[in-house]
């Protein structure tokens, strides 16, 4: 008999579909996709270029529309207003991207403080939490550096700190090691594991990096708009 799952459901989609209408043709990138992700899961989504992996993360992260049903942390993300989406993203979701999108005119510390300030945290609290998080990712000695003054691996770790600060429950990561060499990729993967143990977030991670994928306990391959267990 299958073990009964007792953890909370963090992501649940039913018949989730997404079409892009071009000139004369419609591409169905996500096609009746059903997915359930449980609390503290670490889920990997692999698949060929262009199959819709980033699109799926964007829909779950309220950055793109879709049809069907998609509940994230109990919220119906397909029916939220723009201000609700903005607050939801700032407070509950963390995003890690290949191109970290750090703000060049702000220091490492200020970049990590930004999402906290957006959600209305006081400057002093935001600074304290960000210092702590940067310490966790091994960047306590780079707080006042600007993004142009730190290495690629350090930039990636700053992106992780910014995504996780404030106790985010769900982290959506799109090719987090895409820009890194093997040594820095391995380091980042180790770091994500360590932080997952310490902080207990749920992770959905898209990657082409098979070494990274192999470390994640739940693996799917995206093909023809759906996810197949690996
Ligand atoms: N705004 C858009 N308008 C039209 N088509 C789009 C749009 N965004 C994405 N697409 C198309 O949807 C498909 C899926 O794109 P997506 O970026 O999700 O792929 P992916 O799996 O993340 O690929 P990669 O591994 O290269 O990042 C692609 O064919 C892409 O061209
Ligand atoms: Mg992509």
PDB file of N, CA, C and O and ligand atoms in Angstrom, residues 49-50 52-55 58 174-175 206 208, ligand 2:
ATOM      1  N   UNK A  49      15.431  22.389 -24.866  1.00  0.00           N
ATOM      2  CA  UNK A  49      15.230  23.830 -24.989  1.00  0.00           C
ATOM      3  C   UNK A  49      13.912  24.105 -25.712  1.00  0.00           C
ATOM      4  O   UNK A  49      13.607  23.463 -26.716  1.00  0.00           O
ATOM      5  N   UNK A  50      13.146  25.024 -25.166  1.00  0.00           N
ATOM      6  CA  UNK A  50      11.902  25.436 -25.826  1.00  0.00           C
ATOM      7  C   UNK A  50      10.676  24.608 -25.476  1.00  0.00           C
ATOM      8  O   UNK A  50       9.592  24.850 -26.006  1.00  0.00           O
ATOM      9  N   UNK A  52       9.094  24.601 -22.640  1.00  0.00           N
ATOM     10  CA  UNK A  52       8.155  25.324 -21.779  1.00  0.00           C
ATOM     11  C   UNK A  52       8.505  25.333 -20.304  1.00  0.00           C
ATOM     12  O   UNK A  52       7.668  25.683 -19.468  1.00  0.00           O
ATOM     13  N   UNK A  53       9.740  25.008 -19.965  1.00  0.00           N
ATOM     14  CA  UNK A  53      10.132  24.946 -18.552  1.00  0.00           C
ATOM     15  C   UNK A  53      10.062  26.325 -17.891  1.00  0.00           C
ATOM     16  O   UNK A  53       9.504  26.473 -16.808  1.00  0.00           O
ATOM     17  N   UNK A  54      10.641  27.323 -18.558  1.00  0.00           N
ATOM     18  CA  UNK A  54      10.605  28.673 -17.978  1.00  0.00           C
ATOM     19  C   UNK A  54       9.172  29.182 -17.935  1.00  0.00           C
ATOM     20  O   UNK A  54       8.761  29.838 -16.962  1.00  0.00           O
ATOM     21  N   UNK A  55       8.405  28.866 -18.979  1.00  0.00           N
ATOM     22  CA  UNK A  55       7.001  29.305 -19.014  1.00  0.00           C
ATOM     23  C   UNK A  55       6.258  28.749 -17.801  1.00  0.00           C
ATOM     24  O   UNK A  55       5.493  29.477 -17.140  1.00  0.00           O
ATOM     25  N   UNK A  58       7.195  30.692 -14.803  1.00  0.00           N
ATOM     26  CA  UNK A  58       6.594  32.029 -14.854  1.00  0.00           C
ATOM     27  C   UNK A  58       5.120  31.977 -14.454  1.00  0.00           C
ATOM     28  O   UNK A  58       4.634  32.858 -13.752  1.00  0.00           O
ATOM     29  N   UNK A 174      15.465  29.027 -12.117  1.00  0.00           N
ATOM     30  CA  UNK A 174      15.557  28.751 -13.560  1.00  0.00           C
ATOM     31  C   UNK A 174      17.034  28.745 -13.962  1.00  0.00           C
ATOM     32  O   UNK A 174      17.659  29.796 -14.027  1.00  0.00           O
ATOM     33  N   UNK A 175      17.572  27.567 -14.197  1.00  0.00           N
ATOM     34  CA  UNK A 175      18.981  27.401 -14.597  1.00  0.00           C
ATOM     35  C   UNK A 175      19.930  28.150 -13.663  1.00  0.00           C
ATOM     36  O   UNK A 175      20.749  28.956 -14.128  1.00  0.00           O
ATOM     37  N   UNK A 206      14.575  24.324 -12.503  1.00  0.00           N
ATOM     38  CA  UNK A 206      14.708  23.951 -13.909  1.00  0.00           C
ATOM     39  C   UNK A 206      16.187  23.927 -14.253  1.00  0.00           C
ATOM     40  O   UNK A 206      16.911  24.870 -13.913  1.00  0.00           O
ATOM     41  N   UNK A 208      19.431  22.209 -17.150  1.00  0.00           N
ATOM     42  CA  UNK A 208      19.994  21.297 -18.145  1.00  0.00           C
ATOM     43  C   UNK A 208      21.175  20.540 -17.551  1.00  0.00           C
ATOM     44  O   UNK A 208      21.757  19.680 -18.195  1.00  0.00           O
TER      45      UNK A 208
HETATM   46 MG1  LIG B   2      14.072  28.516 -20.088  1.00  0.00          MG
END
